[in-house]
Tab-separated table of C-alpha atoms in Angstrom:
chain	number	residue	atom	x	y	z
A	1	UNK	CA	9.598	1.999	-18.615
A	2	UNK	CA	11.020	0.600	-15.243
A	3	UNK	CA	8.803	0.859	-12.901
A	4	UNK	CA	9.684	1.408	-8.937
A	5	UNK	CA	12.937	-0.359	-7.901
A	6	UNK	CA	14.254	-1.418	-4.721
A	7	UNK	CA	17.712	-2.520	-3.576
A	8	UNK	CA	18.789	-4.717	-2.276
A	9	UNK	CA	15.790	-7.520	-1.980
A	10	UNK	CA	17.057	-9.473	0.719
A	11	UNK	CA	19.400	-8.739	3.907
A	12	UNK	CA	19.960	-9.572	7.466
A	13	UNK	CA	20.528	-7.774	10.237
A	14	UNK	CA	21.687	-8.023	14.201
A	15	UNK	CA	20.269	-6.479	16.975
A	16	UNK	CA	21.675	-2.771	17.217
A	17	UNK	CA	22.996	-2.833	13.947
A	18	UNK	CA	21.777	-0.091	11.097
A	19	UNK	CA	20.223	-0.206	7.734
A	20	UNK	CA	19.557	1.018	4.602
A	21	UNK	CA	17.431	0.498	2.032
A	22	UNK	CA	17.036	2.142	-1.040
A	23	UNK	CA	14.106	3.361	-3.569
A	24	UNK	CA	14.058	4.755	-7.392
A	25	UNK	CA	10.636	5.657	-8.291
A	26	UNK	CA	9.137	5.100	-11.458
A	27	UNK	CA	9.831	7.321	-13.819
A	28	UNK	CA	7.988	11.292	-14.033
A	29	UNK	CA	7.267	10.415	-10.362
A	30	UNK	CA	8.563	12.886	-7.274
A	31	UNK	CA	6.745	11.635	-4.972
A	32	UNK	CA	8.028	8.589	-2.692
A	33	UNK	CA	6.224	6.766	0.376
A	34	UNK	CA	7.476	4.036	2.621
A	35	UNK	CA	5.043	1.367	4.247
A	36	UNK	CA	6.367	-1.035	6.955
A	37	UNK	CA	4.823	-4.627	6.220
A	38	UNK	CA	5.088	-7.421	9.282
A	39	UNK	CA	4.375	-10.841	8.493
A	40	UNK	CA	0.325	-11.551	8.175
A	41	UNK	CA	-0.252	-8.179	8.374
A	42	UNK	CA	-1.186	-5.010	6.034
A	43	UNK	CA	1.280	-2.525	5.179
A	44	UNK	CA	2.032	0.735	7.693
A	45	UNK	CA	2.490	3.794	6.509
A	46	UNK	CA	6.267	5.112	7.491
A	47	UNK	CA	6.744	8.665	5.735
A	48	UNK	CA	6.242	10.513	2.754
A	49	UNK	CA	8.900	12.602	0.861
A	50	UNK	CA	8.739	14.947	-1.599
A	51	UNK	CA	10.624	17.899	-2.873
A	52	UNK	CA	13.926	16.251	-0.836
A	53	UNK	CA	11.300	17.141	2.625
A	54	UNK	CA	9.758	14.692	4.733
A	55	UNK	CA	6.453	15.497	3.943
A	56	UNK	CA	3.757	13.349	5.985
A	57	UNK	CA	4.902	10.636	8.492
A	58	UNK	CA	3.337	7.577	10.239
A	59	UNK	CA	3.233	6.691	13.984
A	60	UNK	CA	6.881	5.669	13.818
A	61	UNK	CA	9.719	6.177	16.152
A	62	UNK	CA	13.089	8.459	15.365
A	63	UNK	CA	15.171	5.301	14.785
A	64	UNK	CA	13.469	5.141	10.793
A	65	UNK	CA	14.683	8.177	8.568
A	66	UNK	CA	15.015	9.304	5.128
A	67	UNK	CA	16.265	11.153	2.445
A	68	UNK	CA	15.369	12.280	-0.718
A	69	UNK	CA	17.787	13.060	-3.307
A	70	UNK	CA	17.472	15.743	-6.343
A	71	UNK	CA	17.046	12.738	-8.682
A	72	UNK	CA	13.694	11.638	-6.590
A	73	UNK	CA	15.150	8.472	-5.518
A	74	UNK	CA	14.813	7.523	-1.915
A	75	UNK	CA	16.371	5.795	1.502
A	76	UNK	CA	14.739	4.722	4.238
A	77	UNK	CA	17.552	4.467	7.422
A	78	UNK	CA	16.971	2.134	10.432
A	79	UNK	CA	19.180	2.687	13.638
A	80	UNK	CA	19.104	0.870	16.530
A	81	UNK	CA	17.525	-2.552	15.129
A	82	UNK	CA	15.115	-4.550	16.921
A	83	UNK	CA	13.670	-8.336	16.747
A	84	UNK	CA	10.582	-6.327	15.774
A	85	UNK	CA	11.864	-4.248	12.747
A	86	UNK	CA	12.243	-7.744	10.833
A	87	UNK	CA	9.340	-7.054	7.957
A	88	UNK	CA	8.930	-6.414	4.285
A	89	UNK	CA	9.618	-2.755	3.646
A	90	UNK	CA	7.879	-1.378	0.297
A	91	UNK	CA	8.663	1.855	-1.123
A	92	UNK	CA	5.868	3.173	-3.472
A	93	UNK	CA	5.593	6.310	-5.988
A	94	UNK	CA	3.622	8.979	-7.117
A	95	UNK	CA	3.257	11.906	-9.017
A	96	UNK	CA	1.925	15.350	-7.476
A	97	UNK	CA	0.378	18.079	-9.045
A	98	UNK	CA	-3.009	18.600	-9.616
A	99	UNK	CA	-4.049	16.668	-12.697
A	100	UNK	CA	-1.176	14.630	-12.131
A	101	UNK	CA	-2.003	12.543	-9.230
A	102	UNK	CA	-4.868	9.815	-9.948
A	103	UNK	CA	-4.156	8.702	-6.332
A	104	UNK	CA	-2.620	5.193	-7.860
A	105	UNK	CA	0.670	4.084	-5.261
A	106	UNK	CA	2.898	2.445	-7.623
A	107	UNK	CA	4.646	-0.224	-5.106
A	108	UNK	CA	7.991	-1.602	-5.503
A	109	UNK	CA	8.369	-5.580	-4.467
A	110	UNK	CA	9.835	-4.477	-1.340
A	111	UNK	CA	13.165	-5.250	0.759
A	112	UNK	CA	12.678	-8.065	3.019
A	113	UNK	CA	14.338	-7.390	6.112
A	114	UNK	CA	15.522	-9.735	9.170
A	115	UNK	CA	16.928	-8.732	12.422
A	116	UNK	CA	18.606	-11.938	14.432
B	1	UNK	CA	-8.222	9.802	12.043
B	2	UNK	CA	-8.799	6.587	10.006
B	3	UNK	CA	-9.789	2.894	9.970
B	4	UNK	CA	-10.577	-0.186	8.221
B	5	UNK	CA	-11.626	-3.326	8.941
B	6	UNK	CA	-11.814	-6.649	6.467
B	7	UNK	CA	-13.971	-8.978	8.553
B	8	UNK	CA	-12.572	-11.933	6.942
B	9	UNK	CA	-8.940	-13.104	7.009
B	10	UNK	CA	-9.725	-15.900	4.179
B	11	UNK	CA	-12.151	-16.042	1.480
B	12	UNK	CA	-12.691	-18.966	-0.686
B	13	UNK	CA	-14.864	-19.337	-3.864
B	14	UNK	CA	-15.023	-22.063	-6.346
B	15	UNK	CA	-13.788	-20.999	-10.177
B	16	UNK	CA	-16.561	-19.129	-12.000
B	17	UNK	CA	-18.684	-18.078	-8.795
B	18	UNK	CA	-19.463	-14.480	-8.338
B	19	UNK	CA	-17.058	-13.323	-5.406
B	20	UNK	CA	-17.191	-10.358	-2.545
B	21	UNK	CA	-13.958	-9.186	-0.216
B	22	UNK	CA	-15.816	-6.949	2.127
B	23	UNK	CA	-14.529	-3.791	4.085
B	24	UNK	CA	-16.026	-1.658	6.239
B	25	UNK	CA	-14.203	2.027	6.891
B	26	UNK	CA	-14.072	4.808	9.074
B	27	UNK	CA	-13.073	8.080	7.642
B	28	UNK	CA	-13.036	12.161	8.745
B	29	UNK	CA	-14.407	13.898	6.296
B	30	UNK	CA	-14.991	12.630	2.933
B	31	UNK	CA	-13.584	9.413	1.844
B	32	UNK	CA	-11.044	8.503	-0.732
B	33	UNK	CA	-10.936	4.772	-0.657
B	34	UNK	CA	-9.057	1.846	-2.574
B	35	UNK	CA	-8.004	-1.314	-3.265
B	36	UNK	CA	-4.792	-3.132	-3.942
B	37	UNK	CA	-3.821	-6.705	-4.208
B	38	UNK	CA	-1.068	-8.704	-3.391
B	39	UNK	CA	0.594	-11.398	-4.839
B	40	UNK	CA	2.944	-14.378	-3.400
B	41	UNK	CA	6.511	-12.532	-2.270
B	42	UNK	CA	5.339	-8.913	-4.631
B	43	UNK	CA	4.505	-5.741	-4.163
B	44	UNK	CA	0.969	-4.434	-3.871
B	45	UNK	CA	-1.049	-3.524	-7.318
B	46	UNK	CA	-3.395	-1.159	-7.234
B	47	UNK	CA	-7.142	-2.364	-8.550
B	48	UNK	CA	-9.233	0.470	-7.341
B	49	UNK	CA	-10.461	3.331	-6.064
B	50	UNK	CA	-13.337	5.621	-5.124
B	51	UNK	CA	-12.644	9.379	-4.861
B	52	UNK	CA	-16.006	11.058	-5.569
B	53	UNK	CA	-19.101	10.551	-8.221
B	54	UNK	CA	-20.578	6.694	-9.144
B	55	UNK	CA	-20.741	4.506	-6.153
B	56	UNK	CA	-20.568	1.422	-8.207
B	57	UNK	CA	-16.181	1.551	-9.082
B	58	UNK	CA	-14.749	-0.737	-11.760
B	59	UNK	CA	-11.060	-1.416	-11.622
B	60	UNK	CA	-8.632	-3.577	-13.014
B	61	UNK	CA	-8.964	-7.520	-13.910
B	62	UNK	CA	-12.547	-7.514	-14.338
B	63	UNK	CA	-12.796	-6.165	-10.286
B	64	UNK	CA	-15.918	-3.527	-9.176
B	65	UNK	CA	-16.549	-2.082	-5.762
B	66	UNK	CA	-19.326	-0.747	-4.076
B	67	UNK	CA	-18.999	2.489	-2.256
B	68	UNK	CA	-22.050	2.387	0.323
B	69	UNK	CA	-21.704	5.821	2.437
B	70	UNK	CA	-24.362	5.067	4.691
B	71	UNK	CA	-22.754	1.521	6.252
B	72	UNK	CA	-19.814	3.018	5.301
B	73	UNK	CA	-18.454	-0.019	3.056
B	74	UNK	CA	-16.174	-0.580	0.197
B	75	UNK	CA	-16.807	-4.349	-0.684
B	76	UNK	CA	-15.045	-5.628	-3.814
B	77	UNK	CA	-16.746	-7.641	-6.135
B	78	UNK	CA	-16.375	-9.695	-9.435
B	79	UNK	CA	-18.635	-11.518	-11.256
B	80	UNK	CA	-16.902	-15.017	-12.205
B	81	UNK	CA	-14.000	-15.737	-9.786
B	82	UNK	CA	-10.583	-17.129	-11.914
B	83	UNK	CA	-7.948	-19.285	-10.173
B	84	UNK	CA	-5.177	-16.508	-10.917
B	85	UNK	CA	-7.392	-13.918	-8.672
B	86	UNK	CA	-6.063	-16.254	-5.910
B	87	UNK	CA	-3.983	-13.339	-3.907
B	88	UNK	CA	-4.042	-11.009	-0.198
B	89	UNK	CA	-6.409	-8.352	-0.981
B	90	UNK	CA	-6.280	-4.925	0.831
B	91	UNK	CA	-9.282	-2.328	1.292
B	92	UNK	CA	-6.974	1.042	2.078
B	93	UNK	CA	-8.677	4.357	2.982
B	94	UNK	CA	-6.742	7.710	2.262
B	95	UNK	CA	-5.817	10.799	3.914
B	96	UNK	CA	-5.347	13.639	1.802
B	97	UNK	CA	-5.937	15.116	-1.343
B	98	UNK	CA	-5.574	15.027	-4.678
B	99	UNK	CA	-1.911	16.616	-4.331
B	100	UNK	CA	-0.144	13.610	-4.263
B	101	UNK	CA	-0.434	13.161	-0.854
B	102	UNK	CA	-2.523	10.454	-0.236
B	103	UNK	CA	-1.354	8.804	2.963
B	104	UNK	CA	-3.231	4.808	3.068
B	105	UNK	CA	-4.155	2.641	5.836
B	106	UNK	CA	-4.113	-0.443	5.321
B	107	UNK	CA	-6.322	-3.107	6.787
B	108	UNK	CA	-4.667	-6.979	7.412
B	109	UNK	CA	-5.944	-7.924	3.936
B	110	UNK	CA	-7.959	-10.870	3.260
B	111	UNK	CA	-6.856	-13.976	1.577
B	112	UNK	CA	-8.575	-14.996	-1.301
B	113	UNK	CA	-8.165	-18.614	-2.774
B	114	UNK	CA	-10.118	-19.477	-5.998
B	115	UNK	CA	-10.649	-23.186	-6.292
B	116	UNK	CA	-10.821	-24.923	-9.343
């Protein structure tokens, strides 16, 4: 059973340029988060999607997007890059439903990005 | 709103010891709370959590918490440290609710090195 895979693992960016980064969630999950994780410090939470909706999102500005496709996977869209955008992004999953969800984030090993 | 705090950005413990990460929270309403831990260039794995009943938690790896509601602190615990516990450790409170929702804050983590 695969667990939650993200492409690609490394990448680098300029200034202005645009990004994306992509998620498949482990399998039987629907449920995909993004966290934002800078260098020396603990992960922040992006958004949440579920049923192809944005469904909860973090103190983040317009420039970071997503989509969610029928399959559950995920992408998480950057516009606009700054210095500061250069981080580890993690996707992780979940399953909802009531009996479903143990509350357990299933993380991927992230997509390490750098903006020059 | 929601907060956590991990006092101390580096832990060390010699192999065998009995060892603590502590974390201290701040939570609306009632608390779902976890840990996760990171290794070297990976994703985080969840160890964790405390959603309602026992306040004494056992996870993964041998790993317990403490869920103490009235200093409001989560501190994780094991009884005889081993050099491969060596990782970033996260204490992570949780908005939402069993829905698959759950929406973590995470604090800067605290570096644990086991030394043989």
């Amino acid at each position: 059973d695969a667990g939650v895979t993200q492409s690609p693992t490394h990448l680098i960016k300029t200034r202005g340029q645009q990004v994306t980064l992509r998620c498949s969630p482990k399998s039987g999950h629907d449920t995909v988060s993004w966290y934002q994780q800078a260098l020396g410090q603990g992960p922040q939470f992006i958004f949440q999607y579920y049923e192809e909706e944005e469904r909860q999102r973090g103190n983040f500005p317009d420039r970071f997007s997503g989509h969610q496709f029928p399959n559950y996977s995920s992408e998480l869209n950057v516009n606009a890059l700054l210095l500061g955008d250069s981080a580890l992004y993690l996707c992780a999953s979940s399953p909802t439903g009531w009996g479903k969800d143990t509350g357990e984030l299933f993380f991927g090993e992230g997509s390490r990005l750098t903006v020059l | 709103a929601q907060s956590v705090a991990q006092p101390e950005d580096q832990v060390n413990v010699a192999e065998g010891n009995p060892l603590t990460v502590k974390c201290t929270y701040s939570v609306s309403g009632n608390p779902y709370l976890f840990w996760y831990v990171q290794y070297p260039n990976r994703g985080l794995q969840f160890l964790l959590k405390y959603i309602t009943g026992d306040n004494l938690v056992k996870g993964s790896y041998g790993f317990e918490a403490e869920f103490n509601k009235s200093q409001t602190s989560f501190h994780l615990k094991k009884p005889s440290a081993l050099v491969s516990d060596s990782a970033l450790y996260f204490c992570a409170p949780a908005r939402g609710s069993g829905a698959g929702s759950y929406q973590l804050t995470f604090g800067k983590g605290t570096k644990l090195s086991v030394i043989p």
